[in-house]
Amino acid sequence: EHLREEYFYDYIDDLQKREERQRRVAQQNMYNGFIEFLKEKNITSSSTWRSFYDSLDMEDRSDSRLTTMISEHERQRTFADFVADMRREEDGKRRELKRTENADKESFRDFLSRRSKDGLLSTTSTWDIVKDEIMIDQSYTQIAKHGERFTRDVFDDFMKDLVYTYRHDKAFIVHLLSTNKIDLVPSACSTYENFVQLLLSTAGKTFESECKKVLQRESIASAKIFFEEILVTDGSASLLETTLSKDTEKDDNDSSDDGEISEDGEVCSEDGEIQEEGELPSIHTVLKKRRLLK
């Protein structure tokens, strides 16, 4: 008798387990069917249950994949999870696209920087002039995948940074020479190497670090370009006196909010503090602040 009772309870236990497995399989089938039903519909990451249900016609509303779900609450919860998964997937794609854009952007900027350093790109270069030469590089092929407008914006942004960098360096050199009352003439510095030595000796310990940054700039040979300007002018006195004022006038509208000149002619920094005599002039008075290239 005891053995029969034990067999009976074992049978009941197996039966309950089998029924539980069947129930879970049925629930999973209902869930899979409902997900399949949702995938067939025009659902976006901004969809709500109400907007989705209102868009269904009578045939859709009677679809067994919708009606066999256990309850209305279960349908809405599953729908909310479905939409949340869509949002996460879209966010992941956006982040990946942004990472790719940033990587391709920096690669393209590095390419432009190398061309600038090699003298193949100048501060006066325009897209129409250089695009045919640029388009053959692999970095252009990569960035072009993001669209023509994006590529052009990256190029224009780099050119603005290039102009800013050169004029930043130019302002430093001009201030360095004019403060020390050095009147350059081509005969005094007949070679660029002599000009470099002059700048380093003039900079002294005070401006040695900044001077080396300018001379070792990877993106643009600012000092060499400035030296060639001096040679072209056949005398630097007027150049040293007027170069900053000309640059200021050229971008006066852009930099009016970034730096000011006080009534007595003293240069004021961005926060309004007057710079002491001998300090470098704020680049804000020359060009609206941008990214300084390496």
mmCIF file of C-alpha atoms in Angstrom:
data_model
loop_
_atom_site.group_PDB
_atom_site.id
_atom_site.type_symbol
_atom_site.label_atom_id
_atom_site.label_comp_id
_atom_site.label_asym_id
_atom_site.label_seq_id
_atom_site.Cartn_x
_atom_site.Cartn_y
_atom_site.Cartn_z
ATOM 1 C CA GLU A 1 0.000 0.000 0.000
ATOM 2 C CA HIS A 2 2.781 2.395 0.896
ATOM 3 C CA LEU A 3 4.546 1.660 -2.403
ATOM 4 C CA ARG A 4 1.393 2.351 -4.466
ATOM 5 C CA GLU A 5 0.937 5.656 -2.686
ATOM 6 C CA GLU A 6 4.530 6.594 -3.446
ATOM 7 C CA TYR A 7 4.058 5.754 -7.125
ATOM 8 C CA PHE A 8 0.894 7.808 -7.182
ATOM 9 C CA TYR A 9 2.586 10.924 -5.813
ATOM 10 C CA ASP A 10 5.511 10.481 -8.208
ATOM 11 C CA TYR A 11 3.031 10.352 -11.089
ATOM 12 C CA ILE A 12 1.256 13.472 -9.868
ATOM 13 C CA ASP A 13 4.586 15.274 -9.517
ATOM 14 C CA ASP A 14 5.632 14.308 -13.056
ATOM 15 C CA LEU A 15 2.240 15.367 -14.381
ATOM 16 C CA GLN A 16 2.514 18.799 -12.752
ATOM 17 C CA LYS A 17 6.010 19.269 -14.137
ATOM 18 C CA ARG A 18 4.858 18.292 -17.624
ATOM 19 C CA GLU A 19 1.907 20.668 -17.419
ATOM 20 C CA GLU A 20 4.202 23.466 -16.228
ATOM 21 C CA ARG A 21 6.554 22.862 -19.158
ATOM 22 C CA GLN A 22 3.632 22.891 -21.569
ATOM 23 C CA ARG A 23 2.329 26.107 -20.004
ATOM 24 C CA ARG A 24 5.725 27.801 -20.377
ATOM 25 C CA VAL A 25 6.020 26.614 -23.984
ATOM 26 C CA ALA A 26 2.524 27.942 -24.732
ATOM 27 C CA GLN A 27 3.368 31.282 -23.131
ATOM 28 C CA GLN A 28 6.619 31.497 -25.108
ATOM 29 C CA ASN A 29 4.744 30.716 -28.328
ATOM 30 C CA MET A 30 2.188 33.428 -27.523
ATOM 31 C CA TYR A 31 4.991 35.875 -26.775
ATOM 32 C CA ASN A 32 6.876 35.016 -29.963
ATOM 33 C CA GLY A 33 3.691 35.346 -32.001
ATOM 34 C CA PHE A 34 2.935 38.746 -30.489
ATOM 35 C CA ILE A 35 6.489 39.973 -31.176
ATOM 36 C CA GLU A 36 6.172 38.748 -34.763
ATOM 37 C CA PHE A 37 2.883 40.637 -35.012
ATOM 38 C CA LEU A 38 4.523 43.837 -33.724
ATOM 39 C CA LYS A 39 7.411 43.540 -36.177
ATOM 40 C CA GLU A 40 4.943 43.497 -39.058
ATOM 41 C CA LYS A 41 3.515 46.862 -38.020
ATOM 42 C CA ASN A 42 4.847 50.350 -38.539
ATOM 43 C CA ILE A 43 6.131 50.856 -35.006
ATOM 44 C CA THR A 44 8.800 53.408 -34.137
ATOM 45 C CA SER A 45 10.749 54.166 -30.973
ATOM 46 C CA SER A 46 8.290 56.991 -30.230
ATOM 47 C CA SER A 47 5.158 54.843 -30.593
ATOM 48 C CA THR A 48 2.780 54.422 -27.665
ATOM 49 C CA TRP A 49 0.356 51.599 -27.013
ATOM 50 C CA ARG A 50 -2.606 53.877 -27.630
ATOM 51 C CA SER A 51 -1.301 55.225 -30.947
ATOM 52 C CA PHE A 52 -0.376 51.703 -32.026
ATOM 53 C CA TYR A 53 -3.716 50.147 -31.101
ATOM 54 C CA ASP A 54 -5.675 52.991 -32.716
ATOM 55 C CA SER A 55 -3.800 52.364 -35.980
ATOM 56 C CA LEU A 56 -4.979 48.741 -36.173
ATOM 57 C CA ASP A 57 -7.936 47.813 -38.346
ATOM 58 C CA MET A 58 -10.560 45.273 -37.334
ATOM 59 C CA GLU A 59 -8.703 42.394 -38.964
ATOM 60 C CA ASP A 60 -5.521 43.229 -37.045
ATOM 61 C CA ARG A 61 -7.389 43.532 -33.772
ATOM 62 C CA SER A 62 -8.829 40.049 -34.221
ATOM 63 C CA ASP A 63 -5.448 38.516 -35.098
ATOM 64 C CA SER A 64 -4.862 35.497 -32.859
ATOM 65 C CA ARG A 65 -1.291 36.611 -32.168
ATOM 66 C CA LEU A 66 -2.771 39.678 -30.475
ATOM 67 C CA THR A 67 -5.823 38.175 -28.822
ATOM 68 C CA THR A 68 -4.165 35.074 -27.336
ATOM 69 C CA MET A 69 -1.959 37.123 -25.009
ATOM 70 C CA ILE A 70 -2.983 36.422 -21.416
ATOM 71 C CA SER A 71 -4.208 39.905 -20.574
ATOM 72 C CA GLU A 72 -4.332 43.534 -21.725
ATOM 73 C CA HIS A 73 -1.713 44.356 -19.135
ATOM 74 C CA GLU A 74 0.590 41.670 -20.531
ATOM 75 C CA ARG A 75 0.120 43.007 -24.074
ATOM 76 C CA GLN A 76 0.944 46.561 -23.032
ATOM 77 C CA ARG A 77 3.970 45.494 -20.988
ATOM 78 C CA THR A 78 5.361 43.434 -23.865
ATOM 79 C CA PHE A 79 4.738 46.322 -26.266
ATOM 80 C CA ALA A 80 6.566 48.747 -23.948
ATOM 81 C CA ASP A 81 9.546 46.364 -23.753
ATOM 82 C CA PHE A 82 9.531 46.052 -27.551
ATOM 83 C CA VAL A 83 9.648 49.837 -28.010
ATOM 84 C CA ALA A 84 12.342 50.191 -25.328
ATOM 85 C CA ASP A 85 14.488 47.641 -27.185
ATOM 86 C CA MET A 86 14.049 49.706 -30.361
ATOM 87 C CA ARG A 87 15.208 52.833 -28.544
ATOM 88 C CA ARG A 88 18.287 51.076 -27.165
ATOM 89 C CA GLU A 89 19.152 49.755 -30.604
ATOM 90 C CA GLU A 90 18.742 53.188 -32.191
ATOM 91 C CA ASP A 91 20.815 54.813 -29.440
ATOM 92 C CA GLY A 92 23.544 52.242 -30.008
ATOM 93 C CA LYS A 93 23.548 52.929 -33.735
ATOM 94 C CA ARG A 94 23.709 56.691 -33.122
ATOM 95 C CA ARG A 95 26.641 56.297 -30.725
ATOM 96 C CA GLU A 96 28.458 54.052 -33.176
ATOM 97 C CA LEU A 97 27.809 56.514 -36.012
ATOM 98 C CA LYS A 98 29.110 59.350 -33.856
ATOM 99 C CA ARG A 99 32.251 57.384 -33.002
ATOM 100 C CA THR A 100 32.804 56.641 -36.683
ATOM 101 C CA GLU A 101 32.203 60.272 -37.645
ATOM 102 C CA ASN A 102 34.671 61.508 -35.026
ATOM 103 C CA ALA A 103 37.322 58.979 -36.083
ATOM 104 C CA ASP A 104 36.923 59.827 -39.779
ATOM 105 C CA LYS A 105 36.864 63.538 -38.962
ATOM 106 C CA GLU A 106 40.154 63.390 -37.047
ATOM 107 C CA SER A 107 41.754 61.251 -39.768
ATOM 108 C CA PHE A 108 40.735 63.799 -42.400
ATOM 109 C CA ARG A 109 41.971 66.699 -40.277
ATOM 110 C CA ASP A 110 45.317 64.916 -39.791
ATOM 111 C CA PHE A 111 45.581 64.558 -43.561
ATOM 112 C CA LEU A 112 44.824 68.262 -44.056
ATOM 113 C CA SER A 113 47.355 69.118 -41.359
ATOM 114 C CA ARG A 114 50.066 67.143 -43.157
ATOM 115 C CA ARG A 115 49.270 68.883 -46.443
ATOM 116 C CA SER A 116 49.458 72.236 -44.685
ATOM 117 C CA LYS A 117 52.826 71.394 -43.139
ATOM 118 C CA ASP A 118 54.115 70.307 -46.576
ATOM 119 C CA GLY A 119 53.003 73.621 -48.063
ATOM 120 C CA LEU A 120 50.226 72.062 -50.166
ATOM 121 C CA LEU A 121 47.501 73.830 -48.197
ATOM 122 C CA SER A 122 47.647 77.485 -47.182
ATOM 123 C CA THR A 123 45.513 79.843 -45.143
ATOM 124 C CA THR A 124 44.005 81.149 -48.400
ATOM 125 C CA SER A 125 43.119 77.727 -49.846
ATOM 126 C CA THR A 126 39.487 77.127 -50.744
ATOM 127 C CA TRP A 127 37.534 73.930 -51.244
ATOM 128 C CA ASP A 128 37.108 74.504 -54.978
ATOM 129 C CA ILE A 129 40.855 74.914 -55.426
ATOM 130 C CA VAL A 130 42.056 71.874 -53.472
ATOM 131 C CA LYS A 131 39.168 69.392 -53.596
ATOM 132 C CA ASP A 132 40.470 67.441 -56.616
ATOM 133 C CA GLU A 133 43.771 66.767 -54.860
ATOM 134 C CA ILE A 134 42.101 65.982 -51.544
ATOM 135 C CA MET A 135 39.576 63.532 -52.968
ATOM 136 C CA ILE A 136 42.259 60.979 -53.894
ATOM 137 C CA ASP A 137 43.221 60.320 -50.260
ATOM 138 C CA GLN A 138 41.767 57.424 -48.269
ATOM 139 C CA SER A 139 40.769 59.749 -45.422
ATOM 140 C CA TYR A 140 38.501 61.632 -47.838
ATOM 141 C CA THR A 141 36.946 58.372 -49.048
ATOM 142 C CA GLN A 142 36.062 57.519 -45.457
ATOM 143 C CA ILE A 143 34.648 60.883 -44.458
ATOM 144 C CA ALA A 144 32.716 61.240 -47.722
ATOM 145 C CA LYS A 145 30.506 58.361 -46.554
ATOM 146 C CA HIS A 146 28.952 60.783 -44.068
ATOM 147 C CA GLY A 147 27.796 63.123 -46.825
ATOM 148 C CA GLU A 148 29.122 66.058 -48.812
ATOM 149 C CA ARG A 149 27.851 68.655 -46.346
ATOM 150 C CA PHE A 150 29.564 66.962 -43.399
ATOM 151 C CA THR A 151 32.846 66.672 -45.325
ATOM 152 C CA ARG A 152 32.737 70.302 -46.407
ATOM 153 C CA ASP A 153 31.966 71.476 -42.872
ATOM 154 C CA VAL A 154 34.983 69.563 -41.520
ATOM 155 C CA PHE A 155 37.200 71.127 -44.191
ATOM 156 C CA ASP A 156 35.894 74.649 -43.538
ATOM 157 C CA ASP A 157 36.271 74.168 -39.787
ATOM 158 C CA PHE A 158 39.880 73.040 -40.223
ATOM 159 C CA MET A 159 40.656 76.034 -42.442
ATOM 160 C CA LYS A 160 39.288 78.415 -39.799
ATOM 161 C CA ASP A 161 41.453 76.693 -37.188
ATOM 162 C CA LEU A 162 44.436 76.919 -39.544
ATOM 163 C CA VAL A 163 43.940 80.657 -40.021
ATOM 164 C CA TYR A 164 43.507 81.101 -36.285
ATOM 165 C CA THR A 165 46.678 79.120 -35.552
ATOM 166 C CA TYR A 166 48.775 81.059 -38.033
ATOM 167 C CA ARG A 167 47.544 84.431 -36.851
ATOM 168 C CA HIS A 168 48.039 83.371 -33.225
ATOM 169 C CA ASP A 169 51.652 82.501 -34.040
ATOM 170 C CA LYS A 170 52.073 85.624 -36.139
ATOM 171 C CA ALA A 171 50.827 87.806 -33.297
ATOM 172 C CA PHE A 172 53.356 86.160 -30.982
ATOM 173 C CA ILE A 173 56.273 86.722 -33.365
ATOM 174 C CA VAL A 174 55.302 90.325 -34.069
ATOM 175 C CA HIS A 175 54.970 91.092 -30.380
ATOM 176 C CA LEU A 176 58.258 89.353 -29.617
ATOM 177 C CA LEU A 177 60.148 91.409 -32.196
ATOM 178 C CA SER A 178 58.421 94.742 -31.676
ATOM 179 C CA THR A 179 58.708 94.567 -27.860
ATOM 180 C CA ASN A 180 62.450 94.089 -28.198
ATOM 181 C CA LYS A 181 62.581 96.899 -30.796
ATOM 182 C CA ILE A 182 64.020 94.626 -33.458
ATOM 183 C CA ASP A 183 63.726 96.242 -36.862
ATOM 184 C CA LEU A 184 64.021 93.349 -39.285
ATOM 185 C CA VAL A 185 65.293 93.863 -42.799
ATOM 186 C CA PRO A 186 66.111 91.055 -45.230
ATOM 187 C CA SER A 187 69.833 91.778 -45.032
ATOM 188 C CA ALA A 188 69.805 91.239 -41.258
ATOM 189 C CA CYS A 189 68.274 87.742 -41.581
ATOM 190 C CA SER A 190 69.099 86.462 -45.027
ATOM 191 C CA THR A 191 68.086 82.877 -44.244
ATOM 192 C CA TYR A 192 65.254 81.231 -42.386
ATOM 193 C CA GLU A 193 67.755 79.470 -40.116
ATOM 194 C CA ASN A 194 69.098 82.866 -39.030
ATOM 195 C CA PHE A 195 65.553 84.044 -38.404
ATOM 196 C CA VAL A 196 64.872 81.018 -36.175
ATOM 197 C CA GLN A 197 67.989 81.699 -34.138
ATOM 198 C CA LEU A 198 66.942 85.330 -33.780
ATOM 199 C CA LEU A 199 63.529 84.348 -32.447
ATOM 200 C CA LEU A 200 64.962 81.871 -29.949
ATOM 201 C CA SER A 201 67.545 84.325 -28.641
ATOM 202 C CA THR A 202 64.947 87.097 -28.425
ATOM 203 C CA ALA A 203 62.440 84.877 -26.625
ATOM 204 C CA GLY A 204 64.881 84.133 -23.819
ATOM 205 C CA LYS A 205 63.666 82.045 -20.897
ATOM 206 C CA THR A 206 60.400 83.973 -20.589
ATOM 207 C CA PHE A 207 58.933 83.016 -23.949
ATOM 208 C CA GLU A 208 61.170 80.076 -24.853
ATOM 209 C CA SER A 209 58.430 77.454 -24.453
ATOM 210 C CA GLU A 210 55.888 79.354 -26.554
ATOM 211 C CA CYS A 211 58.529 80.159 -29.167
ATOM 212 C CA LYS A 212 59.426 76.480 -29.570
ATOM 213 C CA LYS A 213 55.759 75.572 -29.928
ATOM 214 C CA VAL A 214 55.453 78.024 -32.798
ATOM 215 C CA LEU A 215 58.655 76.821 -34.474
ATOM 216 C CA GLN A 216 57.764 73.143 -34.067
ATOM 217 C CA ARG A 217 54.121 73.450 -35.102
ATOM 218 C CA GLU A 218 53.070 70.245 -36.908
ATOM 219 C CA SER A 219 50.148 71.704 -38.813
ATOM 220 C CA ILE A 220 51.635 74.870 -40.267
ATOM 221 C CA ALA A 221 55.106 76.393 -40.602
ATOM 222 C CA SER A 222 53.963 79.730 -39.209
ATOM 223 C CA ALA A 223 57.433 81.163 -38.607
ATOM 224 C CA LYS A 224 58.617 80.257 -42.103
ATOM 225 C CA ILE A 225 55.517 81.753 -43.720
ATOM 226 C CA PHE A 226 55.993 84.944 -41.729
ATOM 227 C CA PHE A 227 59.683 85.083 -42.673
ATOM 228 C CA GLU A 228 58.741 84.790 -46.344
ATOM 229 C CA GLU A 229 56.256 87.631 -45.880
ATOM 230 C CA ILE A 230 59.086 89.776 -44.557
ATOM 231 C CA LEU A 231 61.211 88.974 -47.599
ATOM 232 C CA VAL A 232 58.352 89.840 -49.928
ATOM 233 C CA THR A 233 57.841 93.228 -48.251
ATOM 234 C CA ASP A 234 61.568 93.956 -48.601
ATOM 235 C CA GLY A 235 61.643 95.446 -45.125
ATOM 236 C CA SER A 236 59.739 94.698 -41.962
ATOM 237 C CA ALA A 237 59.299 97.984 -40.111
ATOM 238 C CA SER A 238 55.893 98.733 -41.551
ATOM 239 C CA LEU A 239 54.943 95.064 -41.395
ATOM 240 C CA LEU A 240 55.632 94.818 -37.680
ATOM 241 C CA GLU A 241 53.653 97.974 -37.016
ATOM 242 C CA THR A 242 50.609 97.168 -39.104
ATOM 243 C CA THR A 243 50.203 93.389 -39.216
ATOM 244 C CA LEU A 244 48.185 93.129 -36.000
ATOM 245 C CA SER A 245 45.934 96.053 -36.828
ATOM 246 C CA LYS A 246 45.229 94.630 -40.281
ATOM 247 C CA ASP A 247 44.322 91.250 -38.830
ATOM 248 C CA THR A 248 42.105 92.915 -36.269
ATOM 249 C CA GLU A 249 40.245 94.940 -38.894
ATOM 250 C CA LYS A 250 39.741 91.869 -41.059
ATOM 251 C CA ASP A 251 37.799 90.024 -38.342
ATOM 252 C CA ASP A 252 36.523 92.947 -36.327
ATOM 253 C CA ASN A 253 32.922 91.794 -36.589
ATOM 254 C CA ASP A 254 33.764 88.244 -35.517
ATOM 255 C CA SER A 255 35.873 89.203 -32.524
ATOM 256 C CA SER A 256 33.998 92.232 -31.215
ATOM 257 C CA ASP A 257 32.543 90.226 -28.326
ATOM 258 C CA ASP A 258 35.742 88.325 -27.523
ATOM 259 C CA GLY A 259 38.224 91.119 -26.870
ATOM 260 C CA GLU A 260 38.110 94.884 -26.470
ATOM 261 C CA ILE A 261 40.435 97.826 -26.881
ATOM 262 C CA SER A 262 40.126 100.393 -24.124
ATOM 263 C CA GLU A 263 39.844 104.083 -24.863
ATOM 264 C CA ASP A 264 43.531 104.743 -24.202
ATOM 265 C CA GLY A 265 44.611 101.915 -26.526
ATOM 266 C CA GLU A 266 45.467 99.280 -23.923
ATOM 267 C CA VAL A 267 44.668 95.708 -24.829
ATOM 268 C CA CYS A 268 42.024 94.127 -22.624
ATOM 269 C CA SER A 269 41.676 90.392 -22.112
ATOM 270 C CA GLU A 270 38.420 88.480 -22.560
ATOM 271 C CA ASP A 271 37.446 89.050 -18.941
ATOM 272 C CA GLY A 272 38.209 92.779 -19.202
ATOM 273 C CA GLU A 273 41.539 92.779 -17.346
ATOM 274 C CA ILE A 274 44.185 95.126 -18.780
ATOM 275 C CA GLN A 275 47.363 93.299 -19.767
ATOM 276 C CA GLU A 276 50.612 94.551 -18.397
ATOM 277 C CA GLU A 277 53.224 96.009 -20.717
ATOM 278 C CA GLY A 278 55.388 93.236 -22.135
ATOM 279 C CA GLU A 279 52.659 90.593 -22.017
ATOM 280 C CA LEU A 280 51.543 88.916 -25.224
ATOM 281 C CA PRO A 281 48.493 90.545 -26.813
ATOM 282 C CA SER A 282 45.309 88.559 -26.413
ATOM 283 C CA ILE A 283 44.602 86.588 -29.559
ATOM 284 C CA HIS A 284 40.940 87.526 -29.038
ATOM 285 C CA THR A 285 41.851 90.968 -30.376
ATOM 286 C CA VAL A 286 43.127 89.355 -33.568
ATOM 287 C CA LEU A 287 40.695 86.571 -34.378
ATOM 288 C CA LYS A 288 37.661 85.008 -32.771
ATOM 289 C CA LYS A 289 38.948 82.153 -30.602
ATOM 290 C CA ARG A 290 39.024 78.736 -32.222
ATOM 291 C CA ARG A 291 40.901 75.450 -31.897
ATOM 292 C CA LEU A 292 44.678 75.960 -31.854
ATOM 293 C CA LEU A 293 46.266 73.293 -34.048
ATOM 294 C CA LYS A 294 49.269 71.289 -32.927
#
